[in-house]
GROMACS .gro file of C-alpha atoms in nm:
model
  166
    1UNK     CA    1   2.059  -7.556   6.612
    2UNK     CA    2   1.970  -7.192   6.629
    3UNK     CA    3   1.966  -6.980   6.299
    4UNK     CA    4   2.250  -6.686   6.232
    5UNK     CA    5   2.096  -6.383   6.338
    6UNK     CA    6   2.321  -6.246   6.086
    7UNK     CA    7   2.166  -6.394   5.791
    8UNK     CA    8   1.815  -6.340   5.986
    9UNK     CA    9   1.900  -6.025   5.968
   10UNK     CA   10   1.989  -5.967   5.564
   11UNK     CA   11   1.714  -6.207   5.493
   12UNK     CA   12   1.489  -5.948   5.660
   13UNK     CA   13   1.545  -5.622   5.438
   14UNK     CA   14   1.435  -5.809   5.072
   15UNK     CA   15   1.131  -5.652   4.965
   16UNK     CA   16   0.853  -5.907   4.792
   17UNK     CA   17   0.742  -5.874   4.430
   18UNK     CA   18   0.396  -5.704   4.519
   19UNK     CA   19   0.612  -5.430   4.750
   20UNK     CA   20   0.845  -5.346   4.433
   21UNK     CA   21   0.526  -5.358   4.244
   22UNK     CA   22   0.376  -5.133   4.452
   23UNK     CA   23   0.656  -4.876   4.470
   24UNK     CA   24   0.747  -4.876   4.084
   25UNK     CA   25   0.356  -4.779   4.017
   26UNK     CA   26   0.381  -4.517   4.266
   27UNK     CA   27   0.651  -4.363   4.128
   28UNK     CA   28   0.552  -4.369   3.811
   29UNK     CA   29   0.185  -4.173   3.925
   30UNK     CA   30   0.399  -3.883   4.143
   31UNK     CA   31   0.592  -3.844   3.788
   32UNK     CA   32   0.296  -3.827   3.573
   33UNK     CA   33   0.113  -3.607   3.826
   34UNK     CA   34   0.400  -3.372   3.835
   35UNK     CA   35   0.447  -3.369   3.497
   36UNK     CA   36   0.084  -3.269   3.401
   37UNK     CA   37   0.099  -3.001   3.702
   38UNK     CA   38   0.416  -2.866   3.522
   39UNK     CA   39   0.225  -2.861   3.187
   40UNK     CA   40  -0.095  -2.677   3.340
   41UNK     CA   41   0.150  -2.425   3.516
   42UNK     CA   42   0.340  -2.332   3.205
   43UNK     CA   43   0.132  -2.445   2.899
   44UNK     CA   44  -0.221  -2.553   3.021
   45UNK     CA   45  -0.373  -2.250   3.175
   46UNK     CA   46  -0.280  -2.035   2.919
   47UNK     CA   47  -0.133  -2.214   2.574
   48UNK     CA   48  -0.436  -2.472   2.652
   49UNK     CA   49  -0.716  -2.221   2.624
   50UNK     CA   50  -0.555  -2.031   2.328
   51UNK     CA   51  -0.564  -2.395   2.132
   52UNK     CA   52  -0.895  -2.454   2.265
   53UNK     CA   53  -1.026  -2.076   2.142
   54UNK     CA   54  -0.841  -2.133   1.753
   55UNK     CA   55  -1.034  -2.504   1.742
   56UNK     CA   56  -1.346  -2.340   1.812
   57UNK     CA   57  -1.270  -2.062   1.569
   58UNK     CA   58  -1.187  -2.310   1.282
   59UNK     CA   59  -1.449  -2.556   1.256
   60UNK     CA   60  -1.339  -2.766   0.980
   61UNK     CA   61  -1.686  -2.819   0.804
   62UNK     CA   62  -1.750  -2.443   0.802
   63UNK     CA   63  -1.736  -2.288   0.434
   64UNK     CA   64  -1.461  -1.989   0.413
   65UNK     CA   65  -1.507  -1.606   0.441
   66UNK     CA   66  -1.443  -1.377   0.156
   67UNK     CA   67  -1.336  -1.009   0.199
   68UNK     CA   68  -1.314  -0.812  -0.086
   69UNK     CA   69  -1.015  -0.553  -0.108
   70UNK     CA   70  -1.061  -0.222  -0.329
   71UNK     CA   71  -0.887  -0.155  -0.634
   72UNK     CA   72  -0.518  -0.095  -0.614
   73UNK     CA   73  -0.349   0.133  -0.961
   74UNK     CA   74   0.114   0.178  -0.856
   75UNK     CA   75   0.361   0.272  -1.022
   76UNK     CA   76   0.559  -0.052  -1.089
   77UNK     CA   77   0.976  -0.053  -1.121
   78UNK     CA   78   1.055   0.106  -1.433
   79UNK     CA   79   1.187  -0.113  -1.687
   80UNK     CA   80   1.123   0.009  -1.997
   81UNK     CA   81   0.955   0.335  -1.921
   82UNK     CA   82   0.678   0.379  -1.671
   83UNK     CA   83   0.445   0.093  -1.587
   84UNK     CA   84   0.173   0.072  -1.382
   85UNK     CA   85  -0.040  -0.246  -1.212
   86UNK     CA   86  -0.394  -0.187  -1.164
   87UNK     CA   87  -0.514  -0.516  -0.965
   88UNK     CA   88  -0.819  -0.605  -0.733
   89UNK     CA   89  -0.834  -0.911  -0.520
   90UNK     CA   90  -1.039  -1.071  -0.223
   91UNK     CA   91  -0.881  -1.235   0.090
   92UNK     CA   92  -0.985  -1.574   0.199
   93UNK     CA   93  -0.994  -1.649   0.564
   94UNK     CA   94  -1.141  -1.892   0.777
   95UNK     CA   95  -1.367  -1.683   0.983
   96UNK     CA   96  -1.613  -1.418   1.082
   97UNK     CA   97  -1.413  -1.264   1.375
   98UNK     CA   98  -1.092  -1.280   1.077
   99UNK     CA   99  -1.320  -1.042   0.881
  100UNK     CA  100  -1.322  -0.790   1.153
  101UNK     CA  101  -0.954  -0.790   1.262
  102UNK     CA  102  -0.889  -0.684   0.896
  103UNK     CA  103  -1.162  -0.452   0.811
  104UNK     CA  104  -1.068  -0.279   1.134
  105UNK     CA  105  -0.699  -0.290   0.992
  106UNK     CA  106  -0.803  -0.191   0.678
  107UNK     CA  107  -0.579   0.104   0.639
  108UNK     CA  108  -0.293  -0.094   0.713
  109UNK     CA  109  -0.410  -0.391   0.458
  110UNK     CA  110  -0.367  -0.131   0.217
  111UNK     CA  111  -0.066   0.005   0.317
  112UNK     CA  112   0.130  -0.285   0.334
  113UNK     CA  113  -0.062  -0.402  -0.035
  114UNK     CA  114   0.074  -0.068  -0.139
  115UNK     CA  115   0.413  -0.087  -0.038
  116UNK     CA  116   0.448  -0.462  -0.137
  117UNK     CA  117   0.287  -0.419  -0.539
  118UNK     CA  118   0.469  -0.041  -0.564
  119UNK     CA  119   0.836  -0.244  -0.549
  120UNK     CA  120   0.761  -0.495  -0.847
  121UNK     CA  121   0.858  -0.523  -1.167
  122UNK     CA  122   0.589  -0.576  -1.498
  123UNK     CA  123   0.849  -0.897  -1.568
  124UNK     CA  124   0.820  -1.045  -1.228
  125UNK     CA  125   0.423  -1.043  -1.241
  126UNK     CA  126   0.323  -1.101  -1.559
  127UNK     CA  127   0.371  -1.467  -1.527
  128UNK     CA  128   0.188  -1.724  -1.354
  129UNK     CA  129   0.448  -1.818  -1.136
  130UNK     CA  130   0.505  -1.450  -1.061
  131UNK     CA  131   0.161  -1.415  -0.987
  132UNK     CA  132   0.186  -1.685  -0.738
  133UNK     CA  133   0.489  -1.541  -0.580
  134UNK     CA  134   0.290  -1.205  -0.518
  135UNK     CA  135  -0.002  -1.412  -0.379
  136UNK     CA  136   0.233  -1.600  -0.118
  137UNK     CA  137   0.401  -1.240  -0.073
  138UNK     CA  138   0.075  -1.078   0.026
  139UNK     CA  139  -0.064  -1.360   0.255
  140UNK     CA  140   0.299  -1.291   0.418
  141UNK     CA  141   0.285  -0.930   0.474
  142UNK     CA  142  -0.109  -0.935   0.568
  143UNK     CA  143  -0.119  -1.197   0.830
  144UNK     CA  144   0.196  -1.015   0.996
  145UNK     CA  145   0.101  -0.931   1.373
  146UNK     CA  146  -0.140  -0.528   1.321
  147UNK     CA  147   0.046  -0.474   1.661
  148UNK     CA  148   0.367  -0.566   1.858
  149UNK     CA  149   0.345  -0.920   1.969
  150UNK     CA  150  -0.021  -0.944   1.856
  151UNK     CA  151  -0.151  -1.236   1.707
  152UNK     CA  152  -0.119  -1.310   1.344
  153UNK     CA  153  -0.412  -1.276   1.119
  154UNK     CA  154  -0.528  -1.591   0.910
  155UNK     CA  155  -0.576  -1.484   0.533
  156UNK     CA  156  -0.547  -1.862   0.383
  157UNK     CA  157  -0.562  -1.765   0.007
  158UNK     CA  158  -0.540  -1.440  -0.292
  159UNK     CA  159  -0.811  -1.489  -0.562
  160UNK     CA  160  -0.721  -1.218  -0.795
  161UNK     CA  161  -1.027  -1.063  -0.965
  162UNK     CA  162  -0.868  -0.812  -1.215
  163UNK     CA  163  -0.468  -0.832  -1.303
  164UNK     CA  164  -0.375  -0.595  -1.524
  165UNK     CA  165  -0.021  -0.438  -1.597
  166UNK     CA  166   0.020  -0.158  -1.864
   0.00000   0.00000   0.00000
């Protein structure tokens, strides 16, 4: 007896293991080769060099930088007559090149300091919470962009050296 060349014929189109092996593994490379060409493209050859730039900038053994800001005197928010805050402090930041941004900036360091300590009141500083709150205030307000869509400066810490409201 002859076989069906029908079921020759559907017999014929099954694919062995390694085949299916084969093709499952190739799809799975043209997927992770597009995917890393679509990171590249978008993220890689720029957002990959910026990351690469701030790990070289940080180096986590690396002591921080200190930069001392000049003494500040305001008029505080009247409470109970006038009041004034005379305070000097020094910025901590991670780096060198952080140092220049803000001593290039310096004008507008001040100016936002100014601006930030003239709208206080005595009450809300002259605790140690409050002085907390004004150090997370002026990290805020310093490492804001100098210019539209710039990048944001790195001031990690306050360390008050005089604090004095009259």
């Amino acid at each position: 007896m002859k076989a069906d060349p029908k079921a020759e014929a559907a017999a014929a189109p099954k694919a062995s293991p390694k085949k299916l092996i084969l093709i499952i593994i190739l799809a799975v490379l043209t997927l992770a080769v597009g995917g890393a060409a679509t990171w590249y493209f978008t993220l890689g050859a720029k957002g990959g060099a910026d990351v690469a730039q701030k790990k070289e900038k940080a180096q986590p053994g690396e002591p921080p930088v200190y930069v001392p800001i000049e003494k500040f005197v305001v008029n505080l928010q009247p409470e109970e007559g006038e009041q004034y805050l005379q305070i000097q402090f020094t910025l901590q930041v991670p780096t060198l090149e952080e140092v220049e941004v803000l001593k290039a900036n310096m004008p507008k360091v001040q100016s936002r300091v100014l601006l930030l300590l003239s709208a206080k009141k005595a009450s809300e500083l002259s605790t140690p919470e409050g002085k907390q709150q004004l150090s997370s205030e002026l990290i805020a307000s310093i490492n804001a962009p100098f210019v539209d869509k710039g990048e944001p400066q790195e001031v990690t810490d306050v360390l008050y050296t005089s604090f004095i409201i009259q």
